[in-house]
Amino acid sequence: MSRTVTIFDTTLRDGEQTPGVVFPLEAKIKIAQQLDKLGVDVIEAGFPAASQGEFEAVKKISNLGLESKICALARIVKRDIDTALDSDADMVHIFISTSKIQIEHTIKKSRDEIIKLAVDAVEYIKDHGRICMFSAMDATRTEIDFLKKIYKAVEDAGVDIVNVPDTVGIATPFKFHDMIKELRGTLNVPIDVHCHNDFGLAVANTYAAVLAGANEVQVTVNGIGERAGNAALEEVVMILEGLEGIKTNIRTKELVNTSKLVERLSGIRMPPNKPIVGANAFSHESGIHAHGVLEDARTFEPGVITPEMIGHRRRIVIGKHAGRHQIKKILEEAGYQVDEEKLTKIVNKIKELGDKGKKVTDLDLFTIAEVVLGELKREEKAIVVDEVTVLTGNKITPTAVINAEVEGKRKVTSAIGLGPVDAALKAVKELAGESIKINLTEFRMDAISGGSDALAEVYVTVEDDEGHSFTAKGAGEDIVMASMEAIIHAVNYLMLMKKKKK
Ligand code: MN
């Protein structure tokens, strides 16, 4: 029978303690709803005593009627605990310092006093009928005998679960494994762990703790949190499920969506090489790998997890490492017939471009193919833009108006946006409207030269409703026009491809 480990998410509490991150109430609610959809067992919604706004946010989330249990953090101080109880949270998570360094410099109390405070707080919370979690703050720098003593005392007082936090991120997997094993052998209540990533070991330590018998893990989406962050939810869950066969209650198909939502609302961008949810997690450029993956994805992917499992997509990327096989396949899928000789020419041109340090887009590949094949399809455009007007300023809502010919018919569209680029892109989306539903999945802008007259290069990835994606670029001094050029190139191709397939 396989074990199930429960997931305690602290994106809204420790995650919000990431330097520079603030989640307004609306954002907190959206994240809580998504975490509930994802299936986390507990959502730590915040620290109600920290501010009135924080109290209101926790109260609001506690009353959303979510399936996940809602937890509120509190110091072992009556006012904190009462505020947490008033926030209607199902669970109160209390903590007190137990390490020598923190006791001496921050709380300045005897160890017996600390135990008494913890026990009284647990009894008080249990008397109010709530679930109680106790954390010995800085547990990994606390003498093990004292740690066992305080955990045992709160267990006797009726605590529901104890948390072992590696508050400053100094644990290492083998030592942490031994420590959790020892505590597991001493205690009867479930054990939860909270690891920080100061040495890049948060996920490894969390994983080691589970193997040692920890029953629950504290994680954050994308690993955001104080300093170098916490253990990343998506990584811990997929290690347990994919590599160890340990179950969680997570609906893994929601992992990418959840990561993207938190990325957007926190402003903390994920690098493309981020495990599991990063843009490149299932992308292949090298010819050898792409060839293998096109035959059977398990050849050059872990295999135990697939992009579909976590709501991701596999991408075969064009670049200087690309092989004939994948280029031929991409071209054929787009409706180009190439013989071996022409394919060689196309492949060589792609490699030349890559060697010059250029990012090769789909548009580049198709342009090269058309030149080599002598069929200039680019003359045939689904959308021909005649006029663009963009208004922006401090007292106007950014607005874009486009006058264009779409598949031979005159069309004028307008849209408002967060800024001029957003408005223009929305107006293009409108233009494509009935013919094709498009989604902008990637947008990157580089300034090629310095100064306010810098040339901007815009790279976009556009996806249609059937999941076909297309990368293109545009360049110019005007960022709005460069962005429009890139997106219109991409939309034109997707529309032509669609027409061709019919
Ligand atoms: Mn923390």
Short mmCIF file of C-alpha atoms and ligand atoms in Angstrom, two decimals:
data_model
loop_
_atom_site.label_atom_id
_atom_site.label_comp_id
_atom_site.label_asym_id
_atom_site.label_seq_id
_atom_site.Cartn_x
_atom_site.Cartn_y
_atom_site.Cartn_z
CA MET A 1 0.00 0.00 0.00
CA SER A 2 1.47 3.36 -0.93
CA ARG A 3 1.75 6.21 1.54
CA THR A 4 0.13 9.59 1.10
CA VAL A 5 1.99 12.73 2.11
CA THR A 6 -0.10 15.84 2.73
CA ILE A 7 0.78 19.17 1.20
CA PHE A 8 0.82 22.35 3.29
CA ASP A 9 1.19 25.35 1.00
CA THR A 10 2.63 28.56 2.40
CA THR A 11 2.78 30.63 -0.80
CA LEU A 12 0.47 33.22 0.74
CA ARG A 13 2.46 33.47 3.99
CA ASP A 14 6.17 32.62 3.57
CA GLY A 15 5.86 33.23 -0.19
CA GLU A 16 4.61 36.73 0.44
CA GLN A 17 7.66 37.30 2.66
CA THR A 18 9.77 37.15 -0.52
CA PRO A 19 11.55 40.51 -0.71
CA GLY A 20 9.53 42.78 -2.99
CA VAL A 21 6.41 40.60 -3.15
CA VAL A 22 3.03 41.84 -1.99
CA PHE A 23 -0.21 40.11 -2.85
CA PRO A 24 -3.18 42.47 -2.77
CA LEU A 25 -6.42 40.94 -1.45
CA GLU A 26 -7.70 40.08 -4.94
CA ALA A 27 -4.45 38.28 -5.75
CA LYS A 28 -4.55 36.33 -2.49
CA ILE A 29 -8.07 35.16 -3.23
CA LYS A 30 -7.17 34.09 -6.77
CA ILE A 31 -4.14 32.16 -5.52
CA ALA A 32 -6.14 30.51 -2.72
CA GLN A 33 -8.81 29.41 -5.20
CA GLN A 34 -6.18 27.99 -7.54
CA LEU A 35 -4.42 26.16 -4.66
CA ASP A 36 -7.77 24.65 -3.74
CA LYS A 37 -8.29 23.55 -7.34
CA LEU A 38 -4.77 22.10 -7.29
CA GLY A 39 -5.76 20.05 -4.27
CA VAL A 40 -3.38 21.24 -1.53
CA ASP A 41 -4.44 19.91 1.87
CA VAL A 42 -3.69 23.11 3.79
CA ILE A 43 -3.38 26.72 2.69
CA GLU A 44 -1.45 28.92 5.10
CA ALA A 45 -3.28 32.13 4.25
CA GLY A 46 -1.26 34.58 6.31
CA PHE A 47 -0.24 36.05 9.65
CA PRO A 48 -3.41 37.83 10.87
CA ALA A 49 -1.72 39.77 13.68
CA ALA A 50 0.70 41.37 11.21
CA SER A 51 -1.79 43.97 9.96
CA GLN A 52 -5.48 44.73 9.57
CA GLY A 53 -5.26 43.94 5.84
CA GLU A 54 -3.63 40.59 6.56
CA PHE A 55 -6.35 39.76 9.11
CA GLU A 56 -9.08 40.61 6.61
CA ALA A 57 -7.43 38.56 3.86
CA VAL A 58 -7.20 35.46 6.07
CA LYS A 59 -10.80 35.95 7.21
CA LYS A 60 -12.02 36.30 3.65
CA ILE A 61 -10.12 33.18 2.50
CA SER A 62 -11.36 31.21 5.53
CA ASN A 63 -14.90 31.99 4.45
CA LEU A 64 -14.59 31.13 0.75
CA GLY A 65 -15.82 27.61 1.42
CA LEU A 66 -12.73 25.97 -0.05
CA GLU A 67 -11.99 22.27 0.31
CA SER A 68 -8.44 22.96 1.54
CA LYS A 69 -8.05 23.66 5.25
CA ILE A 70 -7.09 27.25 5.99
CA CYS A 71 -4.27 27.96 8.41
CA ALA A 72 -3.29 31.20 10.18
CA LEU A 73 0.16 31.85 11.65
CA ALA A 74 0.63 33.27 15.18
CA ARG A 75 3.47 33.91 17.58
CA ILE A 76 2.93 32.47 21.05
CA VAL A 77 1.40 35.71 22.24
CA LYS A 78 -2.22 35.94 23.33
CA ARG A 79 -3.07 38.82 21.01
CA ASP A 80 -1.64 36.95 17.99
CA ILE A 81 -3.51 33.76 18.82
CA ASP A 82 -6.80 35.58 19.46
CA THR A 83 -6.46 37.42 16.14
CA ALA A 84 -5.80 34.10 14.38
CA LEU A 85 -8.88 32.58 16.05
CA ASP A 86 -10.97 35.61 15.03
CA SER A 87 -9.87 35.15 11.41
CA ASP A 88 -12.02 31.97 11.27
CA ALA A 89 -9.07 29.82 10.13
CA ASP A 90 -9.52 26.06 10.61
CA MET A 91 -6.01 25.77 11.93
CA VAL A 92 -3.65 27.92 14.00
CA HIS A 93 0.08 27.50 13.44
CA ILE A 94 2.06 28.73 16.44
CA PHE A 95 5.82 29.07 16.67
CA ILE A 96 8.50 29.95 19.18
CA SER A 97 12.30 30.04 18.97
CA THR A 98 14.07 27.01 20.41
CA SER A 99 17.69 27.40 19.23
CA LYS A 100 20.34 28.75 21.59
CA ILE A 101 21.18 31.68 19.34
CA GLN A 102 17.56 32.81 18.98
CA ILE A 103 16.70 32.22 22.65
CA GLU A 104 19.66 34.33 23.78
CA HIS A 105 19.23 37.15 21.30
CA THR A 106 15.52 37.40 20.73
CA ILE A 107 13.19 35.87 23.31
CA LYS A 108 15.46 35.84 26.38
CA LYS A 109 13.50 33.23 28.35
CA SER A 110 14.46 29.99 30.09
CA ARG A 111 13.83 26.70 28.28
CA ASP A 112 11.26 25.66 30.89
CA GLU A 113 9.39 28.93 30.37
CA ILE A 114 9.41 28.32 26.63
CA ILE A 115 7.92 24.85 27.06
CA LYS A 116 5.24 26.21 29.39
CA LEU A 117 4.30 28.97 26.92
CA ALA A 118 4.02 26.41 24.10
CA VAL A 119 1.91 23.99 26.13
CA ASP A 120 -0.45 26.73 27.34
CA ALA A 121 -0.88 28.03 23.78
CA VAL A 122 -1.69 24.56 22.43
CA GLU A 123 -4.27 24.01 25.20
CA TYR A 124 -5.80 27.42 24.54
CA ILE A 125 -6.17 26.74 20.80
CA LYS A 126 -7.56 23.22 21.40
CA ASP A 127 -10.05 24.70 23.91
CA HIS A 128 -11.28 26.85 21.03
CA GLY A 129 -11.83 23.75 18.91
CA ARG A 130 -9.26 24.49 16.21
CA ILE A 131 -6.56 22.35 14.64
CA CYS A 132 -3.20 23.27 16.14
CA MET A 133 0.26 23.08 14.57
CA PHE A 134 3.35 23.79 16.64
CA SER A 135 6.72 24.87 15.18
CA ALA A 136 9.99 24.94 17.08
CA MET A 137 11.54 27.82 15.19
CA ASP A 138 15.15 27.19 14.06
CA ALA A 139 14.72 23.48 14.87
CA THR A 140 17.77 22.45 12.85
CA ARG A 141 20.01 24.55 15.15
CA THR A 142 18.27 23.38 18.34
CA GLU A 143 19.81 20.72 20.64
CA ILE A 144 17.99 17.50 19.80
CA ASP A 145 17.20 16.69 23.46
CA PHE A 146 15.43 20.00 23.99
CA LEU A 147 13.65 19.60 20.68
CA LYS A 148 12.30 16.17 21.65
CA LYS A 149 11.28 17.52 25.06
CA ILE A 150 9.25 20.44 23.70
CA TYR A 151 7.61 18.40 20.93
CA LYS A 152 6.70 15.69 23.46
CA ALA A 153 5.24 18.34 25.79
CA VAL A 154 3.01 19.83 23.08
CA GLU A 155 2.00 16.34 21.98
CA ASP A 156 0.85 15.61 25.53
CA ALA A 157 -1.02 18.93 25.49
CA GLY A 158 -3.03 17.76 22.47
CA VAL A 159 -1.27 19.36 19.47
CA ASP A 160 -2.46 17.92 16.13
CA ILE A 161 0.77 18.17 14.17
CA VAL A 162 4.32 19.41 14.76
CA ASN A 163 6.42 21.23 12.23
CA VAL A 164 10.20 20.94 12.04
CA PRO A 165 11.45 24.07 10.30
CA ASP A 166 14.91 24.51 8.83
CA THR A 167 14.41 28.23 9.35
CA VAL A 168 17.78 29.40 8.04
CA GLY A 169 18.30 26.68 5.44
CA ILE A 170 21.38 24.98 6.89
CA ALA A 171 20.13 21.39 6.89
CA THR A 172 21.69 18.81 4.58
CA PRO A 173 19.73 15.78 3.34
CA PHE A 174 21.50 13.02 5.30
CA LYS A 175 21.58 14.93 8.59
CA PHE A 176 17.99 16.10 8.19
CA HIS A 177 16.90 12.55 7.37
CA ASP A 178 18.51 11.30 10.62
CA MET A 179 16.94 14.08 12.65
CA ILE A 180 13.43 13.42 11.32
CA LYS A 181 13.90 9.69 11.81
CA GLU A 182 14.82 10.26 15.43
CA LEU A 183 11.81 12.51 16.02
CA ARG A 184 9.54 10.07 14.18
CA GLY A 185 10.71 7.39 16.60
CA THR A 186 9.91 9.61 19.59
CA LEU A 187 6.59 11.20 18.63
CA ASN A 188 3.16 9.90 17.75
CA VAL A 189 1.68 13.01 16.12
CA PRO A 190 2.20 13.67 12.40
CA ILE A 191 5.42 15.48 11.53
CA ASP A 192 5.59 18.31 9.01
CA VAL A 193 8.78 19.95 7.64
CA HIS A 194 9.52 23.46 6.40
CA CYS A 195 12.76 23.84 4.44
CA HIS A 196 14.53 26.91 3.10
CA ASN A 197 16.66 27.04 0.01
CA ASP A 198 19.70 29.02 1.18
CA PHE A 199 22.04 26.31 -0.14
CA GLY A 200 19.75 25.06 -2.89
CA LEU A 201 18.79 22.05 -0.73
CA ALA A 202 15.19 22.86 0.22
CA VAL A 203 13.68 20.26 -2.11
CA ALA A 204 16.36 17.64 -1.32
CA ASN A 205 15.89 18.13 2.43
CA THR A 206 12.10 17.93 2.14
CA TYR A 207 12.43 14.74 0.12
CA ALA A 208 14.90 13.25 2.66
CA ALA A 209 12.47 14.08 5.47
CA VAL A 210 9.63 12.26 3.71
CA LEU A 211 11.81 9.17 3.29
CA ALA A 212 12.57 9.41 7.03
CA GLY A 213 8.86 9.35 7.84
CA ALA A 214 7.62 12.97 7.67
CA ASN A 215 3.88 12.99 7.01
CA GLU A 216 3.45 16.49 5.62
CA VAL A 217 5.57 19.02 3.75
CA GLN A 218 5.44 22.80 3.67
CA VAL A 219 6.06 24.17 0.21
CA THR A 220 5.43 27.24 -1.92
CA VAL A 221 4.50 27.49 -5.58
CA ASN A 222 7.66 28.17 -7.63
CA GLY A 223 9.68 27.95 -4.40
CA ILE A 224 9.19 31.63 -3.56
CA GLY A 225 9.73 32.73 0.05
CA GLU A 226 12.09 34.48 2.40
CA ARG A 227 15.69 34.91 1.17
CA ALA A 228 16.40 32.10 -1.32
CA GLY A 229 12.87 30.78 -0.86
CA ASN A 230 11.20 27.55 0.24
CA ALA A 231 10.92 24.05 -1.20
CA ALA A 232 9.05 24.28 -4.53
CA LEU A 233 5.65 22.58 -4.46
CA GLU A 234 5.80 21.33 -8.05
CA GLU A 235 9.25 19.78 -7.61
CA VAL A 236 8.51 18.07 -4.30
CA VAL A 237 5.19 16.68 -5.56
CA MET A 238 6.62 15.29 -8.79
CA ILE A 239 9.65 13.77 -7.03
CA LEU A 240 7.34 11.98 -4.59
CA GLU A 241 4.80 10.89 -7.19
CA GLY A 242 7.06 10.36 -10.18
CA LEU A 243 10.18 8.91 -8.63
CA GLU A 244 9.04 7.35 -5.37
CA GLY A 245 5.45 6.30 -5.95
CA ILE A 246 4.40 8.25 -2.85
CA LYS A 247 0.95 9.75 -3.27
CA THR A 248 -0.24 13.29 -2.65
CA ASN A 249 -3.70 14.77 -3.12
CA ILE A 250 -2.41 17.15 -5.80
CA ARG A 251 -4.19 17.29 -9.18
CA THR A 252 -0.92 17.48 -11.08
CA LYS A 253 -2.57 18.71 -14.31
CA GLU A 254 -2.99 22.06 -12.54
CA LEU A 255 0.73 22.49 -11.73
CA VAL A 256 1.71 24.61 -14.73
CA ASN A 257 -1.39 26.81 -14.43
CA THR A 258 -0.69 27.38 -10.76
CA SER A 259 2.95 28.20 -11.40
CA LYS A 260 2.01 30.70 -14.11
CA LEU A 261 -0.58 32.40 -11.91
CA VAL A 262 1.87 32.84 -9.04
CA GLU A 263 4.58 33.99 -11.46
CA ARG A 264 2.27 36.67 -12.80
CA LEU A 265 0.88 37.83 -9.45
CA SER A 266 4.21 37.76 -7.59
CA GLY A 267 6.27 39.26 -10.40
CA ILE A 268 8.96 36.64 -9.66
CA ARG A 269 9.79 35.24 -13.11
CA MET A 270 10.77 31.62 -13.46
CA PRO A 271 13.92 30.87 -15.44
CA PRO A 272 13.29 28.69 -18.51
CA ASN A 273 15.37 25.90 -16.96
CA LYS A 274 13.20 25.73 -13.82
CA PRO A 275 12.48 22.02 -13.17
CA ILE A 276 8.99 20.68 -13.93
CA VAL A 277 7.21 23.92 -14.87
CA GLY A 278 9.94 25.91 -16.67
CA ALA A 279 9.42 26.78 -20.35
CA ASN A 280 12.22 24.40 -21.34
CA ALA A 281 11.26 21.49 -19.07
CA PHE A 282 10.01 19.54 -22.10
CA SER A 283 11.74 21.39 -24.95
CA HIS A 284 14.26 19.82 -27.25
CA GLU A 285 16.60 21.54 -29.65
CA SER A 286 19.50 19.15 -30.14
CA GLY A 287 19.05 16.98 -33.24
CA ILE A 288 19.87 13.72 -31.47
CA HIS A 289 17.44 14.34 -28.63
CA ALA A 290 14.67 15.71 -30.84
CA HIS A 291 14.95 12.74 -33.20
CA GLY A 292 14.65 10.35 -30.26
CA VAL A 293 11.76 12.23 -28.69
CA LEU A 294 9.84 12.31 -31.97
CA GLU A 295 10.09 8.50 -32.07
CA ASP A 296 9.37 7.95 -28.38
CA ALA A 297 9.47 10.74 -25.77
CA ARG A 298 10.91 8.40 -23.14
CA THR A 299 14.23 8.29 -25.01
CA PHE A 300 15.32 11.73 -23.81
CA GLU A 301 12.81 12.64 -21.10
CA PRO A 302 12.42 11.18 -17.61
CA GLY A 303 9.44 9.22 -18.90
CA VAL A 304 7.84 8.82 -15.47
CA ILE A 305 6.39 12.28 -15.93
CA THR A 306 4.93 13.63 -19.14
CA PRO A 307 4.01 17.19 -20.08
CA GLU A 308 0.33 16.18 -20.20
CA MET A 309 0.50 15.01 -16.59
CA ILE A 310 1.31 18.48 -15.29
CA GLY A 311 -0.46 20.63 -17.87
CA HIS A 312 2.72 21.41 -19.83
CA ARG A 313 3.56 21.06 -23.56
CA ARG A 314 6.42 19.38 -25.35
CA ARG A 315 8.21 21.64 -27.81
CA ILE A 316 10.67 20.87 -30.53
CA VAL A 317 12.73 24.02 -30.88
CA ILE A 318 14.65 25.15 -33.92
CA GLY A 319 18.24 26.26 -33.46
CA LYS A 320 21.76 25.57 -34.56
CA HIS A 321 21.71 22.18 -32.80
CA ALA A 322 18.64 21.10 -34.71
CA GLY A 323 18.85 17.99 -36.87
CA ARG A 324 17.53 17.27 -40.35
CA HIS A 325 14.87 14.97 -39.04
CA GLN A 326 13.17 17.53 -36.85
CA ILE A 327 13.45 20.36 -39.38
CA LYS A 328 11.92 18.12 -42.04
CA LYS A 329 9.13 17.18 -39.68
CA ILE A 330 8.37 20.80 -38.74
CA LEU A 331 8.35 21.82 -42.41
CA GLU A 332 6.14 18.93 -43.45
CA GLU A 333 3.68 19.67 -40.69
CA ALA A 334 3.48 23.21 -42.03
CA GLY A 335 2.78 21.85 -45.51
CA TYR A 336 6.19 22.28 -47.19
CA GLN A 337 7.45 19.44 -49.37
CA VAL A 338 11.25 19.22 -49.24
CA ASP A 339 13.65 16.82 -50.94
CA GLU A 340 16.98 15.80 -49.40
CA GLU A 341 19.06 18.31 -51.33
CA LYS A 342 16.85 21.27 -50.43
CA LEU A 343 16.65 20.09 -46.85
CA THR A 344 20.47 20.19 -46.65
CA LYS A 345 20.44 23.79 -47.87
CA ILE A 346 17.78 24.78 -45.32
CA VAL A 347 19.57 23.03 -42.44
CA ASN A 348 22.87 24.72 -43.33
CA LYS A 349 21.25 28.16 -43.41
CA ILE A 350 19.64 27.58 -39.99
CA LYS A 351 23.00 26.56 -38.53
CA GLU A 352 24.69 29.63 -40.06
CA LEU A 353 22.11 31.88 -38.43
CA GLY A 354 22.55 30.12 -35.09
CA ASP A 355 26.33 30.38 -35.28
CA LYS A 356 25.95 34.13 -35.66
CA GLY A 357 24.36 34.09 -32.19
CA LYS A 358 20.83 34.67 -33.44
CA LYS A 359 17.79 33.11 -31.85
CA VAL A 360 16.15 31.22 -34.72
CA THR A 361 12.38 31.61 -34.86
CA ASP A 362 9.79 29.59 -36.79
CA LEU A 363 9.43 32.64 -39.00
CA ASP A 364 13.16 32.42 -39.84
CA LEU A 365 12.85 28.74 -40.70
CA PHE A 366 9.85 29.26 -42.96
CA THR A 367 11.37 32.30 -44.62
CA ILE A 368 14.54 30.32 -45.36
CA ALA A 369 12.50 27.37 -46.59
CA GLU A 370 10.49 29.59 -48.91
CA VAL A 371 13.62 31.15 -50.38
CA VAL A 372 15.22 27.74 -50.92
CA LEU A 373 12.02 26.23 -52.32
CA GLY A 374 11.34 29.30 -54.40
CA GLU A 375 7.75 29.61 -53.19
CA LEU A 376 7.24 32.94 -51.57
CA LYS A 377 4.14 32.29 -49.53
CA ARG A 378 4.76 35.37 -47.50
CA GLU A 379 3.19 37.40 -50.27
CA GLU A 380 0.02 35.64 -49.41
CA LYS A 381 -1.06 37.21 -46.14
CA ALA A 382 -4.19 36.55 -44.18
CA ILE A 383 -3.95 39.94 -42.46
CA VAL A 384 -2.73 43.09 -44.21
CA VAL A 385 -2.56 46.07 -41.85
CA ASP A 386 -3.22 49.48 -43.38
CA GLU A 387 -3.47 51.86 -40.45
CA VAL A 388 -2.59 51.68 -36.77
CA THR A 389 -3.43 54.35 -34.20
CA VAL A 390 -2.26 53.97 -30.63
CA LEU A 391 -3.15 56.43 -27.88
CA THR A 392 -1.42 56.52 -24.53
CA GLY A 393 -0.74 59.04 -21.81
CA ASN A 394 -1.31 59.73 -18.12
CA LYS A 395 -5.00 60.57 -18.41
CA ILE A 396 -6.14 58.20 -21.12
CA THR A 397 -6.73 54.47 -21.14
CA PRO A 398 -4.22 53.05 -23.63
CA THR A 399 -6.23 52.36 -26.79
CA ALA A 400 -5.34 50.88 -30.15
CA VAL A 401 -7.31 51.05 -33.40
CA ILE A 402 -6.33 48.92 -36.39
CA ASN A 403 -7.69 49.16 -39.91
CA ALA A 404 -6.82 46.03 -41.89
CA GLU A 405 -7.84 43.61 -44.56
CA VAL A 406 -8.52 40.19 -43.09
CA GLU A 407 -8.83 37.41 -45.65
CA GLY A 408 -9.91 39.95 -48.24
CA LYS A 409 -12.44 41.76 -46.06
CA ARG A 410 -12.04 45.22 -44.56
CA LYS A 411 -12.07 45.20 -40.79
CA VAL A 412 -11.55 47.86 -38.13
CA THR A 413 -10.93 46.79 -34.56
CA SER A 414 -10.12 48.60 -31.36
CA ALA A 415 -9.07 47.53 -27.91
CA ILE A 416 -7.94 48.98 -24.63
CA GLY A 417 -5.06 47.59 -22.61
CA LEU A 418 -2.80 48.01 -19.62
CA GLY A 419 -0.34 49.81 -21.87
CA PRO A 420 0.02 50.61 -25.58
CA VAL A 421 1.58 47.23 -26.45
CA ASP A 422 -1.12 45.34 -24.61
CA ALA A 423 -3.83 47.38 -26.35
CA ALA A 424 -2.28 46.81 -29.80
CA LEU A 425 -1.92 43.08 -29.24
CA LYS A 426 -5.52 42.83 -28.08
CA ALA A 427 -6.65 44.66 -31.22
CA VAL A 428 -4.71 42.15 -33.36
CA LYS A 429 -6.37 39.32 -31.45
CA GLU A 430 -9.71 40.91 -32.32
CA LEU A 431 -8.70 41.10 -35.98
CA ALA A 432 -7.92 37.41 -36.12
CA GLY A 433 -11.19 36.98 -34.24
CA GLU A 434 -13.56 34.62 -36.01
CA SER A 435 -10.96 32.93 -38.20
CA ILE A 436 -8.61 31.83 -35.45
CA LYS A 437 -8.44 32.04 -31.67
CA ILE A 438 -4.95 33.02 -30.63
CA ASN A 439 -3.05 33.26 -27.39
CA LEU A 440 0.21 35.05 -26.78
CA THR A 441 2.27 32.62 -24.70
CA GLU A 442 5.63 34.35 -24.75
CA PHE A 443 6.70 37.93 -25.22
CA ARG A 444 10.28 39.10 -24.96
CA MET A 445 11.77 42.43 -25.85
CA ASP A 446 15.47 43.22 -26.25
CA ALA A 447 16.94 46.66 -26.78
CA ILE A 448 19.65 46.14 -29.37
CA SER A 449 21.48 49.43 -28.89
CA GLY A 450 21.52 51.87 -25.98
CA GLY A 451 19.81 55.24 -25.76
CA SER A 452 16.21 56.28 -26.19
CA ASP A 453 16.49 55.66 -29.94
CA ALA A 454 17.42 52.01 -29.31
CA LEU A 455 16.24 49.45 -31.80
CA ALA A 456 13.86 47.06 -30.11
CA GLU A 457 13.69 43.43 -31.09
CA VAL A 458 10.53 41.64 -30.04
CA TYR A 459 10.19 37.84 -29.90
CA VAL A 460 6.74 36.31 -29.55
CA THR A 461 5.24 32.86 -29.33
CA VAL A 462 1.63 32.66 -30.41
CA GLU A 463 -0.54 29.60 -29.98
CA ASP A 464 -3.84 28.77 -31.67
CA ASP A 465 -6.74 26.92 -30.06
CA GLU A 466 -5.49 23.59 -31.42
CA GLY A 467 -2.17 24.01 -29.64
CA HIS A 468 -0.07 24.90 -32.71
CA SER A 469 2.50 27.45 -31.75
CA PHE A 470 4.59 29.79 -33.82
CA THR A 471 7.55 31.97 -32.91
CA ALA A 472 8.32 35.18 -34.76
CA LYS A 473 10.15 38.43 -34.32
CA GLY A 474 9.72 42.06 -35.21
CA ALA A 475 12.17 44.93 -34.96
CA GLY A 476 12.06 48.71 -35.03
CA GLU A 477 12.53 51.92 -33.05
CA ASP A 478 8.88 51.90 -32.07
CA ILE A 479 8.18 49.12 -29.57
CA VAL A 480 4.47 49.08 -30.30
CA MET A 481 5.04 48.64 -34.04
CA ALA A 482 7.80 46.05 -33.50
CA SER A 483 5.49 44.07 -31.24
CA MET A 484 2.66 44.27 -33.77
CA GLU A 485 4.95 43.20 -36.59
CA ALA A 486 6.05 40.12 -34.65
CA ILE A 487 2.57 39.09 -33.65
CA ILE A 488 1.07 39.72 -37.09
CA HIS A 489 3.78 37.55 -38.69
CA ALA A 490 2.87 34.76 -36.30
CA VAL A 491 -0.89 35.14 -36.73
CA ASN A 492 -0.55 35.24 -40.52
CA TYR A 493 1.32 31.96 -40.50
CA LEU A 494 -1.06 30.24 -38.15
CA MET A 495 -4.01 31.37 -40.29
CA LEU A 496 -2.37 30.25 -43.53
CA MET A 497 -1.46 26.88 -42.03
CA LYS A 498 -5.01 26.41 -40.85
CA LYS A 499 -6.40 27.23 -44.27
CA LYS A 500 -3.95 24.85 -45.87
CA LYS A 501 -4.96 21.97 -43.66
CA LYS A 502 -8.63 22.28 -44.57
MN MN B 1 10.05 30.19 6.52
#
